Amino acid sequence: MRVLLQRVRYGRVAVDGETCGRIGPGLVALVGIHRGDGAGEVRFCADKCAGLRIFPDDGGRFNRSVLEAEGGILAVSQFTLYADCRRGRRPSFSEAAPPAVAAVLFKAFVERLRVEHGLHVECGRFGAHMDVELANDGPVTVLVESPRREEG
């Protein structure tokens, strides 16, 4: 699982011109689900996103999490985080989870942030073409990636 986190002043996602999620200061989380992911990867990434200290304290140092900064999270499913561009000019998405699997794991990711961490989480619409608007704060952008488990 990969989550591209952007610290933002605000974030908004719309489908067909209609806003379906909006946050003030916090994190925009672009969430990619790998074909081998399960509950362990969801737990790892949600917990890491909730606790990662990428918000400044009074001295300007990265010492506060989104929880401590009282920010929200705008979560957007993005299978393109698993694009393989090493060969040819058209990316391969064969490492991304199938939509039916990814939808369940994305929902579990969002619910863990809400229930286990008490965060305010807004979402895009899974599988839809979305317009995402944000003001990156810093800019601060980090990649959270779950450890790969051995398949076999």
PDB file of C-alpha atoms in Angstrom, residues 30-134:
ATOM      1  CA  LEU A  30      -3.711   9.833  -2.227  1.00  0.00           C
ATOM      2  CA  VAL A  31      -4.145   6.109  -1.526  1.00  0.00           C
ATOM      3  CA  GLY A  32      -2.872   3.315  -3.785  1.00  0.00           C
ATOM      4  CA  ILE A  33      -3.724  -0.301  -3.004  1.00  0.00           C
ATOM      5  CA  HIS A  34      -1.373  -3.073  -4.182  1.00  0.00           C
ATOM      6  CA  ARG A  35      -2.792  -6.353  -5.463  1.00  0.00           C
ATOM      7  CA  GLY A  36      -1.250  -8.194  -2.495  1.00  0.00           C
ATOM      8  CA  ASP A  37      -2.472  -5.837   0.238  1.00  0.00           C
ATOM      9  CA  GLY A  38      -4.695  -6.803   3.144  1.00  0.00           C
ATOM     10  CA  ALA A  39      -5.677  -5.718   6.635  1.00  0.00           C
ATOM     11  CA  GLY A  40      -2.078  -5.509   7.874  1.00  0.00           C
ATOM     12  CA  GLU A  41      -1.060  -3.004   5.221  1.00  0.00           C
ATOM     13  CA  VAL A  42      -4.186  -0.934   5.865  1.00  0.00           C
ATOM     14  CA  ARG A  43      -3.465  -0.855   9.596  1.00  0.00           C
ATOM     15  CA  PHE A  44       0.198   0.074   9.077  1.00  0.00           C
ATOM     16  CA  CYS A  45      -0.513   2.911   6.637  1.00  0.00           C
ATOM     17  CA  ALA A  46      -3.499   4.372   8.516  1.00  0.00           C
ATOM     18  CA  ASP A  47      -1.587   4.366  11.803  1.00  0.00           C
ATOM     19  CA  LYS A  48       1.495   5.885  10.158  1.00  0.00           C
ATOM     20  CA  CYS A  49      -0.554   8.629   8.461  1.00  0.00           C
ATOM     21  CA  ALA A  50      -2.312   9.506  11.729  1.00  0.00           C
ATOM     22  CA  GLY A  51       0.908   9.649  13.744  1.00  0.00           C
ATOM     23  CA  LEU A  52       3.487  10.998  11.300  1.00  0.00           C
ATOM     24  CA  ARG A  53       5.002  14.195  12.683  1.00  0.00           C
ATOM     25  CA  ILE A  54       5.001  16.534   9.680  1.00  0.00           C
ATOM     26  CA  PHE A  55       3.269  19.568  11.212  1.00  0.00           C
ATOM     27  CA  PRO A  56       5.320  22.328  12.811  1.00  0.00           C
ATOM     28  CA  ASP A  57       5.447  23.040  16.519  1.00  0.00           C
ATOM     29  CA  ASP A  58       5.816  26.587  17.867  1.00  0.00           C
ATOM     30  CA  GLY A  59       9.506  26.501  16.908  1.00  0.00           C
ATOM     31  CA  GLY A  60       8.786  25.472  13.323  1.00  0.00           C
ATOM     32  CA  ARG A  61      10.109  21.907  13.728  1.00  0.00           C
ATOM     33  CA  PHE A  62       8.250  18.826  12.471  1.00  0.00           C
ATOM     34  CA  ASN A  63       6.998  17.705  15.887  1.00  0.00           C
ATOM     35  CA  ARG A  64       3.224  17.421  15.531  1.00  0.00           C
ATOM     36  CA  SER A  65       0.984  14.858  13.852  1.00  0.00           C
ATOM     37  CA  VAL A  66      -2.286  15.645  12.093  1.00  0.00           C
ATOM     38  CA  LEU A  67      -3.972  14.555  15.335  1.00  0.00           C
ATOM     39  CA  GLU A  68      -1.978  17.026  17.407  1.00  0.00           C
ATOM     40  CA  ALA A  69      -2.486  19.755  14.796  1.00  0.00           C
ATOM     41  CA  GLU A  70      -6.243  19.032  14.888  1.00  0.00           C
ATOM     42  CA  GLY A  71      -6.309  18.727  11.115  1.00  0.00           C
ATOM     43  CA  GLY A  72      -8.514  16.723   8.801  1.00  0.00           C
ATOM     44  CA  ILE A  73      -7.705  14.192   6.120  1.00  0.00           C
ATOM     45  CA  LEU A  74      -9.026  14.183   2.577  1.00  0.00           C
ATOM     46  CA  ALA A  75      -8.585  10.604   1.303  1.00  0.00           C
ATOM     47  CA  VAL A  76      -8.640   9.939  -2.433  1.00  0.00           C
ATOM     48  CA  SER A  77      -8.194   6.493  -3.961  1.00  0.00           C
ATOM     49  CA  GLN A  78      -5.506   6.568  -6.647  1.00  0.00           C
ATOM     50  CA  PHE A  79      -4.546   3.303  -8.363  1.00  0.00           C
ATOM     51  CA  THR A  80      -2.041   5.208 -10.515  1.00  0.00           C
ATOM     52  CA  LEU A  81       0.384   5.218  -7.566  1.00  0.00           C
ATOM     53  CA  TYR A  82       1.199   1.680  -8.736  1.00  0.00           C
ATOM     54  CA  ALA A  83       1.974   2.699 -12.323  1.00  0.00           C
ATOM     55  CA  ASP A  84       5.024   0.915 -13.716  1.00  0.00           C
ATOM     56  CA  CYS A  85       6.658   3.213 -16.258  1.00  0.00           C
ATOM     57  CA  ARG A  86       9.927   1.324 -16.762  1.00  0.00           C
ATOM     58  CA  ARG A  87       9.041  -0.047 -20.195  1.00  0.00           C
ATOM     59  CA  GLY A  88       7.396   1.601 -23.155  1.00  0.00           C
ATOM     60  CA  ARG A  89       5.412   4.807 -23.000  1.00  0.00           C
ATOM     61  CA  ARG A  90       2.145   3.496 -21.578  1.00  0.00           C
ATOM     62  CA  PRO A  91       2.220   2.731 -17.844  1.00  0.00           C
ATOM     63  CA  SER A  92       1.258  -0.717 -16.625  1.00  0.00           C
ATOM     64  CA  PHE A  93      -1.111  -0.915 -13.666  1.00  0.00           C
ATOM     65  CA  SER A  94      -0.812  -4.673 -13.123  1.00  0.00           C
ATOM     66  CA  GLU A  95       0.481  -4.201  -9.561  1.00  0.00           C
ATOM     67  CA  ALA A  96      -2.639  -2.260  -8.492  1.00  0.00           C
ATOM     68  CA  ALA A  97      -5.385  -4.196  -6.735  1.00  0.00           C
ATOM     69  CA  PRO A  98      -8.542  -4.975  -8.710  1.00  0.00           C
ATOM     70  CA  PRO A  99     -11.277  -2.381  -8.070  1.00  0.00           C
ATOM     71  CA  ALA A 100     -13.484  -4.703  -5.981  1.00  0.00           C
ATOM     72  CA  VAL A 101     -10.594  -5.471  -3.609  1.00  0.00           C
ATOM     73  CA  ALA A 102      -9.245  -1.917  -3.557  1.00  0.00           C
ATOM     74  CA  ALA A 103     -12.665  -0.457  -2.695  1.00  0.00           C
ATOM     75  CA  VAL A 104     -12.960  -2.634   0.426  1.00  0.00           C
ATOM     76  CA  LEU A 105      -9.412  -1.843   1.584  1.00  0.00           C
ATOM     77  CA  PHE A 106      -9.790   1.879   0.890  1.00  0.00           C
ATOM     78  CA  LYS A 107     -12.959   1.923   3.004  1.00  0.00           C
ATOM     79  CA  ALA A 108     -11.123   0.053   5.789  1.00  0.00           C
ATOM     80  CA  PHE A 109      -8.294   2.630   5.649  1.00  0.00           C
ATOM     81  CA  VAL A 110     -10.758   5.512   6.029  1.00  0.00           C
ATOM     82  CA  GLU A 111     -12.664   3.774   8.832  1.00  0.00           C
ATOM     83  CA  ARG A 112      -9.472   3.076  10.775  1.00  0.00           C
ATOM     84  CA  LEU A 113      -8.531   6.762  10.605  1.00  0.00           C
ATOM     85  CA  ARG A 114     -12.015   7.737  11.796  1.00  0.00           C
ATOM     86  CA  VAL A 115     -12.661   5.097  14.447  1.00  0.00           C
ATOM     87  CA  GLU A 116      -9.224   4.209  15.835  1.00  0.00           C
ATOM     88  CA  HIS A 117      -7.728   7.697  15.609  1.00  0.00           C
ATOM     89  CA  GLY A 118     -10.793   9.937  15.863  1.00  0.00           C
ATOM     90  CA  LEU A 119      -9.850  11.938  12.786  1.00  0.00           C
ATOM     91  CA  HIS A 120     -12.221  13.923  10.608  1.00  0.00           C
ATOM     92  CA  VAL A 121     -11.898  12.227   7.208  1.00  0.00           C
ATOM     93  CA  GLU A 122     -13.564  13.287   3.975  1.00  0.00           C
ATOM     94  CA  CYS A 123     -13.314  11.213   0.795  1.00  0.00           C
ATOM     95  CA  GLY A 124     -13.473  11.327  -2.927  1.00  0.00           C
ATOM     96  CA  ARG A 125     -15.755   8.909  -4.770  1.00  0.00           C
ATOM     97  CA  PHE A 126     -14.080   5.555  -5.398  1.00  0.00           C
ATOM     98  CA  GLY A 127     -13.653   4.804  -9.101  1.00  0.00           C
ATOM     99  CA  ALA A 128     -14.937   8.183 -10.285  1.00  0.00           C
ATOM    100  CA  HIS A 129     -13.091  10.763 -12.330  1.00  0.00           C
ATOM    101  CA  MET A 130     -12.331  13.414  -9.702  1.00  0.00           C
ATOM    102  CA  ASP A 131     -11.046  16.966  -9.640  1.00  0.00           C
ATOM    103  CA  VAL A 132      -8.756  17.430  -6.633  1.00  0.00           C
ATOM    104  CA  GLU A 133      -7.859  20.928  -5.514  1.00  0.00           C
ATOM    105  CA  LEU A 134      -5.423  21.715  -2.740  1.00  0.00           C
TER     106      LEU A 134
END
